[in-house]
Coordinates of C-alpha atoms and ligand atoms in Angstrom, one line a residue:
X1 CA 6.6 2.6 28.2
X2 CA 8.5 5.6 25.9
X3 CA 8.1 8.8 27.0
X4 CA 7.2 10.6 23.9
X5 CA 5.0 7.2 22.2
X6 CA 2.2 6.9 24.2
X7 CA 0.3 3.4 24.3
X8 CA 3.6 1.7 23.1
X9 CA 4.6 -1.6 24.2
X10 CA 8.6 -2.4 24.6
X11 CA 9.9 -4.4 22.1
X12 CA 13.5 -5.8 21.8
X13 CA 16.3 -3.7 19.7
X14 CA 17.8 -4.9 16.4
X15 CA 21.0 -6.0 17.0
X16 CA 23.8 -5.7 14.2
X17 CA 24.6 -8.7 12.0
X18 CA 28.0 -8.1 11.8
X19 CA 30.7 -8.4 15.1
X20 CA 31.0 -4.9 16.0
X21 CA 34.4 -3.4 18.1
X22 CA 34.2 -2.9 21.7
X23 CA 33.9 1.0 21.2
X24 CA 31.2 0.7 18.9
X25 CA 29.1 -1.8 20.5
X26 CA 28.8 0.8 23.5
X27 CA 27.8 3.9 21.5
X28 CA 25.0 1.7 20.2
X29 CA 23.9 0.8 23.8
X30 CA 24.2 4.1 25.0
X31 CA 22.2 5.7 21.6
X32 CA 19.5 2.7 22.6
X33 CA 19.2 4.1 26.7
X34 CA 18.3 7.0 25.3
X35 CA 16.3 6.6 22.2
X36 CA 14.9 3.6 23.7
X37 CA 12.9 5.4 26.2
X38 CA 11.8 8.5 24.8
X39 CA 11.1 7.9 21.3
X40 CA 10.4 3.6 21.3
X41 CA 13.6 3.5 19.2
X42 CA 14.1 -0.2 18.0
X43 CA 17.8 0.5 16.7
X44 CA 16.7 -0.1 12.7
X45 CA 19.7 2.1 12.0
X46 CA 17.7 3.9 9.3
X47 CA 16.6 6.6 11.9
X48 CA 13.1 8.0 10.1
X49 CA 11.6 9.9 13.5
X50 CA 12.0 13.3 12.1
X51 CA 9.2 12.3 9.5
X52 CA 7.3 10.0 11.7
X53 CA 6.5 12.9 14.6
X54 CA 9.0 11.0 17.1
X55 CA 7.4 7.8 16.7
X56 CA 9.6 5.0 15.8
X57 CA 7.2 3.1 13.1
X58 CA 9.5 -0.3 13.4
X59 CA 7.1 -1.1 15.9
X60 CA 4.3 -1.9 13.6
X61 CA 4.6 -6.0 13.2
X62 CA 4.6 -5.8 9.3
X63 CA 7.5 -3.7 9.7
X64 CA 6.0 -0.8 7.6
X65 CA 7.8 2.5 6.8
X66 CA 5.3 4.6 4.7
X67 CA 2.1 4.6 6.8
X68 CA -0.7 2.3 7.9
X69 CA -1.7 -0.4 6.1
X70 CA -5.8 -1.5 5.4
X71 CA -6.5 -3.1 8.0
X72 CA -5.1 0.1 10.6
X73 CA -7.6 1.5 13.3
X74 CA -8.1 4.0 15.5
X75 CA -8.6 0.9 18.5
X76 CA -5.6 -1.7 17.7
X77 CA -3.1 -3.5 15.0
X78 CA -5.4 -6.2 13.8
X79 CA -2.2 -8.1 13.6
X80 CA -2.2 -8.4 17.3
X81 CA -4.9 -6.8 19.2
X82 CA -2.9 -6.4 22.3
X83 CA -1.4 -3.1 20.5
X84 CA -2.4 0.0 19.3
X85 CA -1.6 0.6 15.6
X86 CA 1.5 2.5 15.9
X87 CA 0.5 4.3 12.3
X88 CA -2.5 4.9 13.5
X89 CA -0.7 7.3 16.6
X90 CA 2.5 8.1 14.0
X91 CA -1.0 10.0 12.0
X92 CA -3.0 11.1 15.1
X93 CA 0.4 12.7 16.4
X94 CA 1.6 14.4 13.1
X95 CA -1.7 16.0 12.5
X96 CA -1.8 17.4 16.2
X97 CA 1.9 18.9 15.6
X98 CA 1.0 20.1 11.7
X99 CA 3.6 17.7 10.7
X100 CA 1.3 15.4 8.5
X101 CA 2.8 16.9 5.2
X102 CA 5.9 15.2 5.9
X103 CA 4.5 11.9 6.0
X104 CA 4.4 12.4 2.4
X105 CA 8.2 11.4 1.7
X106 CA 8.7 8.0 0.5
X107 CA 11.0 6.2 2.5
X108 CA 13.7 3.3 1.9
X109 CA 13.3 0.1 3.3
X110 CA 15.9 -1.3 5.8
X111 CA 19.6 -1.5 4.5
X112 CA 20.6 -4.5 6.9
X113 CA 24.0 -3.6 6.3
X114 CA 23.2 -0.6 8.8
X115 CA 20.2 -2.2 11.2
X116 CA 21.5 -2.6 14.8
X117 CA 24.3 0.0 14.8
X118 CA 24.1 3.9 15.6
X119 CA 22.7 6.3 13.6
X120 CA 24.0 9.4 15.6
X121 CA 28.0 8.7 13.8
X122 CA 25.9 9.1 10.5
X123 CA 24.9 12.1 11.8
X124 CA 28.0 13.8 13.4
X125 CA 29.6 12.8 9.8
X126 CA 27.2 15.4 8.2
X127 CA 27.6 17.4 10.3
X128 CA 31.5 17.6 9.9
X129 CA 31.1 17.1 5.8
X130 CA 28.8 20.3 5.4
X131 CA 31.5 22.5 8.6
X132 CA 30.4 22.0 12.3
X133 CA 30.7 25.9 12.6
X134 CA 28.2 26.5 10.1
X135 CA 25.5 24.3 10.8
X136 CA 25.7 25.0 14.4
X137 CA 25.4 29.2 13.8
X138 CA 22.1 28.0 11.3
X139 CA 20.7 25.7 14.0
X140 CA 21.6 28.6 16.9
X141 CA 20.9 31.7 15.1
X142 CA 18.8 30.9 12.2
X143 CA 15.0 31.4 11.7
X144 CA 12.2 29.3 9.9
X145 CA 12.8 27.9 6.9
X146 CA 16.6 28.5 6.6
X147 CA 17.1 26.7 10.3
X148 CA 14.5 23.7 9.0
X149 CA 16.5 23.2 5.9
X150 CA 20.0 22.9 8.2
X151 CA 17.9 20.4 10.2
X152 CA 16.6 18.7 7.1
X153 CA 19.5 18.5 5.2
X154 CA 21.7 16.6 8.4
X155 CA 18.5 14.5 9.3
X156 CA 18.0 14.3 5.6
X157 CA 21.5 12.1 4.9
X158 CA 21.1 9.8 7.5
X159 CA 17.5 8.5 5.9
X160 CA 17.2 8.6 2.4
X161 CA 20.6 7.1 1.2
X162 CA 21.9 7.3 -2.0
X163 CA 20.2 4.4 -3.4
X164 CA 17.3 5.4 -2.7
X165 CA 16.7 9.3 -2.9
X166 CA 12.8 9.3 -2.4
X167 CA 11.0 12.3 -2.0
X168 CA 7.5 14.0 -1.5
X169 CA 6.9 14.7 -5.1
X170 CA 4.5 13.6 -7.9
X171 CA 6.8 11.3 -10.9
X172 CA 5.1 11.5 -13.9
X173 CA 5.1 8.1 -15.7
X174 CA 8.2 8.4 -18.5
X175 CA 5.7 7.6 -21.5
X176 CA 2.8 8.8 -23.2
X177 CA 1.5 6.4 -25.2
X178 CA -0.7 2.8 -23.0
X179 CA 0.9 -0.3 -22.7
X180 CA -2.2 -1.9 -21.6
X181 CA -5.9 -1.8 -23.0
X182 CA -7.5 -1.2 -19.0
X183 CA -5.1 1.8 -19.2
X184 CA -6.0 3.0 -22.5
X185 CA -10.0 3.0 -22.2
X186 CA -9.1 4.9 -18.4
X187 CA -7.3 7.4 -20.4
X188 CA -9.9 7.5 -23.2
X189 CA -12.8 8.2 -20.0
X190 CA -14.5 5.5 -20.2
X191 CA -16.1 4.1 -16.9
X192 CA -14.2 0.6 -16.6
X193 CA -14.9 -2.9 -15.0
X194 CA -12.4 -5.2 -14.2
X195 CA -13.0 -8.4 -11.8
X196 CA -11.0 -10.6 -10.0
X197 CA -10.7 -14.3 -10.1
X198 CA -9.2 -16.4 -7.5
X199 CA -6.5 -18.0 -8.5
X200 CA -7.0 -21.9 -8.1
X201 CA -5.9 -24.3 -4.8
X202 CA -4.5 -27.4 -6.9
X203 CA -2.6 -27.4 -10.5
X204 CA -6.0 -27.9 -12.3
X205 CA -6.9 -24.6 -14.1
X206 CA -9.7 -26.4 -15.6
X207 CA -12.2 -24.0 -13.8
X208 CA -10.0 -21.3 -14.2
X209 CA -9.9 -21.2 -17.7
X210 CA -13.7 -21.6 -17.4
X211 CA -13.8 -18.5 -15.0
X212 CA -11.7 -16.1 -17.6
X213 CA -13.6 -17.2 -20.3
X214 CA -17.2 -16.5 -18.9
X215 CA -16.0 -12.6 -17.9
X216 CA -14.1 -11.9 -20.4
X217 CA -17.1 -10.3 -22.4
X218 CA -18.3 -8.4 -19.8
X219 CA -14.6 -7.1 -18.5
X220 CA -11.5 -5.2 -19.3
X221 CA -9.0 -6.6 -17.1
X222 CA -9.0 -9.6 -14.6
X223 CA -7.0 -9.4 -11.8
X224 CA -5.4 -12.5 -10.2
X225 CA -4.5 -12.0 -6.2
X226 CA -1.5 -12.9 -5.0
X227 CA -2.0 -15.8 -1.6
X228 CA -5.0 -13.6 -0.4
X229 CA -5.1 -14.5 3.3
X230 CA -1.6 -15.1 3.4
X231 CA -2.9 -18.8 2.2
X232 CA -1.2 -20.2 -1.1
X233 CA -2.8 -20.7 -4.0
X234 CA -1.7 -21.2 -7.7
X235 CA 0.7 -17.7 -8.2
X236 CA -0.6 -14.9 -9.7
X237 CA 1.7 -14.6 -12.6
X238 CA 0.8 -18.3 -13.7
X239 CA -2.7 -17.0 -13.6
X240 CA -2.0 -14.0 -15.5
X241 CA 0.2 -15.8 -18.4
X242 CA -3.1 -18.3 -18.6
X243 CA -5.3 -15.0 -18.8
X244 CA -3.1 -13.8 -21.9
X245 CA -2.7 -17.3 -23.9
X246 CA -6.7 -17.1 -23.4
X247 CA -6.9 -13.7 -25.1
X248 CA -8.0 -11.6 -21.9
X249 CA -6.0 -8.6 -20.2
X250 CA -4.6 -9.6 -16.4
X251 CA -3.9 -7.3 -13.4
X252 CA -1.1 -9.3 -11.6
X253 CA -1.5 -8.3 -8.6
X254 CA 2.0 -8.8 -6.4
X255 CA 2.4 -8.7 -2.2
X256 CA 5.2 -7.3 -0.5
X257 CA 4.8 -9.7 2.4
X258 CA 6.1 -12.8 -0.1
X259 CA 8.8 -10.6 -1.9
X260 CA 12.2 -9.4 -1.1
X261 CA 13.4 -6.4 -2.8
X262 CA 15.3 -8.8 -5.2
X263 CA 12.5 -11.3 -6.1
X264 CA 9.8 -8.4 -6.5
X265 CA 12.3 -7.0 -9.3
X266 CA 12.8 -10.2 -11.1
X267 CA 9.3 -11.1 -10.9
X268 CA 8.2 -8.4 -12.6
X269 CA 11.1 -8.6 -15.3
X270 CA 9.7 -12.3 -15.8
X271 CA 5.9 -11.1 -15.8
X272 CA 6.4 -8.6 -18.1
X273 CA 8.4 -10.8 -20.9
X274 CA 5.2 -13.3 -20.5
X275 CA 2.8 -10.3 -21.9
X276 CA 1.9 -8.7 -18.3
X277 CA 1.1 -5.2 -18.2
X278 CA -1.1 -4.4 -15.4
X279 CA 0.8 -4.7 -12.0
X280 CA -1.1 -4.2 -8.5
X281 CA 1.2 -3.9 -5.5
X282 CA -0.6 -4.4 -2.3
X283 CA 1.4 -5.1 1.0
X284 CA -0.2 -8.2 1.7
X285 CA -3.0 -9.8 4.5
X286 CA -0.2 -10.7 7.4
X287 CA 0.3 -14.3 7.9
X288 CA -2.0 -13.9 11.2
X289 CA -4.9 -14.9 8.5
X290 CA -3.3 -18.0 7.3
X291 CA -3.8 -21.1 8.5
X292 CA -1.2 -22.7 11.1
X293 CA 2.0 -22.7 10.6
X294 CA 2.6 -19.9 10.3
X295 CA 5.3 -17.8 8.6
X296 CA 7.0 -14.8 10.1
X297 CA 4.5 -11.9 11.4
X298 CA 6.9 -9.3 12.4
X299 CA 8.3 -7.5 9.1
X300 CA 7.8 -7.6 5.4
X301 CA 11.2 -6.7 3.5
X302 CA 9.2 -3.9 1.4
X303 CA 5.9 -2.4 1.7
X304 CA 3.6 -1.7 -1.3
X305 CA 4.9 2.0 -1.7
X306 CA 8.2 0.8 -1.4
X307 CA 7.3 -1.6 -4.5
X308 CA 6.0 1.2 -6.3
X309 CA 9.0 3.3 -6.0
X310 CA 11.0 0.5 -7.2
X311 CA 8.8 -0.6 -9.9
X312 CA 8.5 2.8 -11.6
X313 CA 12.0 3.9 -11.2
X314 CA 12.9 -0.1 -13.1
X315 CA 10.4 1.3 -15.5
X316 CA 10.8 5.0 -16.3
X317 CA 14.8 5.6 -15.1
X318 CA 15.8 2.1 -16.5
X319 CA 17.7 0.6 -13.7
X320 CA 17.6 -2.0 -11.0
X321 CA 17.5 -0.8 -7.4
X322 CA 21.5 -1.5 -7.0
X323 CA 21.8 1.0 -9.7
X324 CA 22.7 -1.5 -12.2
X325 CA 21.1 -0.1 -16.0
X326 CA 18.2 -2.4 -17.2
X327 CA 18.8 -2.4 -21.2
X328 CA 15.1 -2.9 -22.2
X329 CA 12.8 -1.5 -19.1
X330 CA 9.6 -3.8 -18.4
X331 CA 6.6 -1.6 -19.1
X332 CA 3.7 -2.0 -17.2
X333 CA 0.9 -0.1 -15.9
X334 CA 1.3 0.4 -12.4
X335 CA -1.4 0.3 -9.8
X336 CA -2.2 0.0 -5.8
X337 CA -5.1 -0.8 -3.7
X338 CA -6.8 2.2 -1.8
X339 CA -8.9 1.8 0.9
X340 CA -11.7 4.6 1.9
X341 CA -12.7 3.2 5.1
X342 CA -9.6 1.8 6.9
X343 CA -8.9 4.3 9.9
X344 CA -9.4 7.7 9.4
X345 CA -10.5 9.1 5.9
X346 CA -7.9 12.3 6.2
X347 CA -5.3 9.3 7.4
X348 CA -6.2 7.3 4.2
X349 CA -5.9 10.3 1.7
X350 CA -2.0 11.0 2.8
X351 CA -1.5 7.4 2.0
X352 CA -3.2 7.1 -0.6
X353 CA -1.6 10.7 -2.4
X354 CA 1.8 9.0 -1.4
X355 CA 1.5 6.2 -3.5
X356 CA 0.5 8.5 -6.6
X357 CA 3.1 10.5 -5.8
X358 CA 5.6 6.9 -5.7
X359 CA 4.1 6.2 -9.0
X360 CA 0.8 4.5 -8.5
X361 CA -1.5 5.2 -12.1
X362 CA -4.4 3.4 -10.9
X363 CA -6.6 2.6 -7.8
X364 CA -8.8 -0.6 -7.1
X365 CA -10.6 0.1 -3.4
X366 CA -11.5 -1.6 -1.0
X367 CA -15.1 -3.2 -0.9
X368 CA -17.5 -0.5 -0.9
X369 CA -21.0 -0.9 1.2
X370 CA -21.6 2.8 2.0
X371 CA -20.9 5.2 -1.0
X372 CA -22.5 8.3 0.6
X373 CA -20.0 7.5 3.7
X374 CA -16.9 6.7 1.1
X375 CA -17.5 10.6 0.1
X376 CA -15.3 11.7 3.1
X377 CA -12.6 10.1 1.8
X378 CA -13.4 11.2 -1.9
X379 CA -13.2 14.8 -0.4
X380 CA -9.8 14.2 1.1
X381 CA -8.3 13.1 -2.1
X382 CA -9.6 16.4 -3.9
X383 CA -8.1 18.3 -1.4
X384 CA -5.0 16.7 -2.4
X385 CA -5.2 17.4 -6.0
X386 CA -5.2 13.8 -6.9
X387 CA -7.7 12.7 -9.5
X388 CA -5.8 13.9 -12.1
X389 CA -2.8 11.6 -11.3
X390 CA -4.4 8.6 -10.7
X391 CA -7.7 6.4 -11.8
X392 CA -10.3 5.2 -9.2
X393 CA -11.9 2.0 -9.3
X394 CA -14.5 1.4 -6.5
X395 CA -14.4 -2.2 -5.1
X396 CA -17.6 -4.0 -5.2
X397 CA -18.2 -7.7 -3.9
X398 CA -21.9 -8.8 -4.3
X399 CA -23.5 -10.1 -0.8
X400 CA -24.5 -13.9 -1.6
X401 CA -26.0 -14.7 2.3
X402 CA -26.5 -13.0 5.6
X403 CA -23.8 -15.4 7.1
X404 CA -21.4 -13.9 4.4
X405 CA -22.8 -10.0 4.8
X406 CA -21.7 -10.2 9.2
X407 CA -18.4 -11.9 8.0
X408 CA -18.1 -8.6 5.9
X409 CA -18.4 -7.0 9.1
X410 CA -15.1 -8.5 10.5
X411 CA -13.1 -8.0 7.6
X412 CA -10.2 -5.1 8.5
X413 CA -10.9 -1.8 6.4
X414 CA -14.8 -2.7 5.8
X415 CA -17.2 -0.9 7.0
X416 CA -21.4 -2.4 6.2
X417 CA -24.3 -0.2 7.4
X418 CA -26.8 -1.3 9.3
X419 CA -29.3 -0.6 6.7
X420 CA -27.4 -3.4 4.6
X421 CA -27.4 -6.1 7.4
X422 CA -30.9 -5.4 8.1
X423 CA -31.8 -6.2 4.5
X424 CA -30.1 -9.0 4.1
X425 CA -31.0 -10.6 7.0
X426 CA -34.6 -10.0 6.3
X427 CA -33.9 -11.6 2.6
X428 CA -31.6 -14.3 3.9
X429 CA -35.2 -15.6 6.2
X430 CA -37.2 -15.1 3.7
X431 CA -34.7 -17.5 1.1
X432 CA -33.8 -14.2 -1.1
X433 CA -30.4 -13.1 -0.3
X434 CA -28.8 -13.7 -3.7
X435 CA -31.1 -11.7 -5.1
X436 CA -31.0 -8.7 -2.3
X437 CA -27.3 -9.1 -2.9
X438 CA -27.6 -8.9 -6.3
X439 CA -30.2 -5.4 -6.0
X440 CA -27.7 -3.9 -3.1
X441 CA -24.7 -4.3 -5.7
X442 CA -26.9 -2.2 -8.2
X443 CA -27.9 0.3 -6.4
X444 CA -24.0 0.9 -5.3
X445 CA -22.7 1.2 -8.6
X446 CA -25.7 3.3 -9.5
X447 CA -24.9 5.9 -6.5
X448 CA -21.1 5.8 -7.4
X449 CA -21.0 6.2 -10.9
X450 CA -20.8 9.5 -12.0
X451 CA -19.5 10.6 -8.7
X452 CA -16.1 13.2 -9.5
X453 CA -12.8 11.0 -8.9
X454 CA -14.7 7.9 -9.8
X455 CA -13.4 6.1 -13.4
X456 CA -14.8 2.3 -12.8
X457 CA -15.2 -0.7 -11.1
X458 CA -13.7 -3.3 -9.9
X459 CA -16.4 -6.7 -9.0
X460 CA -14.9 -9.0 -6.7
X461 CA -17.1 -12.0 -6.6
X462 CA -15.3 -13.9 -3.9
X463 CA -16.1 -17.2 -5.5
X464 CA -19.3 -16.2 -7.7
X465 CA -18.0 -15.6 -11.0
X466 CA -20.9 -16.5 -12.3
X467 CA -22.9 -13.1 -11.2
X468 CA -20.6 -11.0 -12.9
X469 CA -22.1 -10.6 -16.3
X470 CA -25.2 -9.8 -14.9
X471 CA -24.1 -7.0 -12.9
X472 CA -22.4 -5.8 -15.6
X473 CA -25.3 -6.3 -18.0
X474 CA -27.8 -4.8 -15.3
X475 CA -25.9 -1.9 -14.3
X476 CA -25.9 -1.1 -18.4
X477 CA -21.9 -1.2 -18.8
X478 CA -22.0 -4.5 -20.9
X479 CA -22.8 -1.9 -24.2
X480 CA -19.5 -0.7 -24.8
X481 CA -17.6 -3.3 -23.9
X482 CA -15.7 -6.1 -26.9
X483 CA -13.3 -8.5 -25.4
X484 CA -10.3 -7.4 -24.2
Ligands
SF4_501 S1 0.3 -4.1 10.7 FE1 -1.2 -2.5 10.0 S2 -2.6 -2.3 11.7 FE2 -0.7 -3.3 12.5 S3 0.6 -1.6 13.3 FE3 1.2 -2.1 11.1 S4 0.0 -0.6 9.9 FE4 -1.0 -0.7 11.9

């Protein structure tokens, strides 16, 4: 078990794809004895442990790089619960050291080019480019923030190469005026509902036309997920271009887990000429949820802030990640899931702050069962300065049966009170759990709107379409709404 990373369990070092010469081959060993054992280091060659509080995150079996995904907590990886979630330790560490600022730097995904082979010849070579004399009298003699900056600047080089140059800043989208209606009624203050609709399991889109018809009234945006489950389904941009030829405004939303960095960006080039202009980047339910077979479970090529970083930068600097110029930019408006109960609600607000700062402009949550509990993590986001930058939209998902409401319970990064599962189980005996469903549903949107960081909703009906113009009509937001 590493030293420095307690709880850890071994896992096997990247090796590098290319033959490496004899001389070579042993400085990577010899980096690995050591890193190995105090720090868990798995050789990615895109050392990041300076910003992850001596963790190495590679660990983590979606492979992330930028934090914890939903479905984190404080007890295990709910990709395999015979580990503790190594982001979950990376955050528990970092706030114990007062290093949690610097998990706000966005950081590259792998270059494979560079996985398997030693990072500490990166880091000699800075050394040497920037004088050996000098940085060693700044390391030596130096104080504070002069010393860090040495520190940085050497560390600094070896993990945000050149094509990719994140930071732990806020980017300002390049444009002023909407390119979609959900964005311009956010912008305008209006308290907006979007829904989702699952996409359909055959070819037929029969019922799916059906489905965008029936909310479209009642709606802004629809939002089509993208293999939910990790289980396929007709693809969300199909959905989306459907949503448009129908006259209604999609949110396509887009995983990392079925995306390289090279399909995400020619996805969205394709999305965009079809009329898209909502995008959702979520990392993606691991394949663990899918039915057998099933694909890998041990790293995604991006993660959903890595998406972002991409997306907006394709977007607002008008080139590909290579660096290639895109002539005419896609323009889309760009959002990310959020998720106020997964881990810990101070955990969740770094995350969540670093995808504004990547370039997220809009928020749909996770389902939300207990808004006075799902203030916490309101309060960590004002600390952050954040509303401002980004729109809210609190997840809602109506409760159809007591079966369904204990399911809930199961679900990563959802938390139902008691007071919930009581109620419907009382209804579900008594034959009335649509309708407690139905009342619960109200009474959440009645305690969250109005609530300061809070700009909509977002209904996800999980297969009941057919309730969402009456919650929109009984929760009086139907009256401002024409079709979008
Ligand atoms: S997959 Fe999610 S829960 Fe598991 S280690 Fe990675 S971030 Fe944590």
């Amino acid at each position: 078990m590493p030293i420095f990373t307690p709880g850890r369990r071994w896992q096997p070092a990247y090796r590098p794809f290319k033959k490496e010469s004899l001389g070579s081959a042993l400085m990577e060993d010899f980096e690995y004895i050591i890193k190995g054992p105090l720090f868990g280091c798995r050789m990615c060659g895109n050392c990041l442990l300076q910003e992850t509080a001596f963790i190495c995150p590679m660990e983590c079996p979606k492979g992330l790089r930028n934090g914890p995904c939903g479905g984190s907590t404080p007890e295990y990886c709910y990709v395999d619960k015979t580990r503790p979630c190594i982001w979950y330790k990376i955050y528990e560490r970092s706030f114990k050291m007062g290093r949690e600022e610097k998990l706000l730097e966005v950081l590259p995904p792998l270059d494979w080019e560079k996985v398997g082979t030693e990072t500490w010849k990166d880091i000699l070579t800075t050394v040497k480019k920037n004088g050996t004399g000098k940085v060693v009298k700044s390391i030596v003699l130096d104080q504070g923030e002069k010393r860090y900056k040495t520190w940085d600047m050497i560390f600094r080089a070896v993990r945000q190469p050149d094509w990719w140059q994140g930071d732990d800043k806020y980017h300002a989208p390049a444009y002023t005026e909407p390119v979609s209606e959900l964005e311009r009624r956010l912008k305008a203050g209006e308290f907006v509902v979007a829904c989702e609709i699952a996409p359909p399991l055959s070819m037929a889109t029969k019922k799916l036309i059906e489905n965008i018809e029936l909310v479209k009234p009642f709606v802004t945006a629809i939002n089509f997920t993208d293999n939910a489950s990790a289980t396929p389904r007709m693809t969300s941009w199909a959905c989306s271009r459907i949503a448009v030829e129908k006259g209604a405004e999609p949110v396509m939303q887009i995983a990392a887990r079925d995306r390289t960095r090279a399909s995400l960006q020619a996805e969205i080039l394709g999305a965009t000429a079809l009329g898209v202009r909502n995008v959702l980047c979520v990392t993606g339910d691991s394949p663990v949820l899918a039915p057998q077979p099933r694909g890998r479970m041990d790293i995604n090529d991006m993660d959903a802030i890595q998406m972002i970083w991409i997306l907006r930068r394709m977007r607002d600097e008008g080139h590909y990640l290579d660096g290639r110029e895109l002539k005419f930019p896609p323009k889309f408006f760009l959002g990310a899931a959020a998720s106020p109960f997964a881990s810990d609600p101070k955990f969740q607000a770094i995350r969540e702050h670093k995808k504004v700062n990547a370039g997220a402009q809009f928020f749909q949550t996770n389902l939300v069962y207990d808004p006075e509990r799902m203030e916490i993590w309101l309060n960590e986001l004002a600390k952050r300065n954040i509303f401002d930058k980004v729109y809210i939209m609190i997840g809602i998902t109506p409760l159809k049966s007591a079966k369904m409401t204990h399911y809930m319970t199961e679900v990563p990064g959802v938390f139902v009170p008691k007071s919930i599962i009581d109620r419907m189980d009382a209804a579900d005996a008594k034959g009335g759990a649509q309708e407690e469903g139905v009342k619960i549903a109200l009474e959440i949107i009645e305690k969250i709107r109005g609530k300061q960081g809070i700009n909509g909703l977002h209904i996800m009906p999980v297969g009941w379409e057919d309730i969402i113009p009456r919650i929109v009509t009984e929760a009086g937001l139907a009256k401002n709404l024409t079709p979008a």
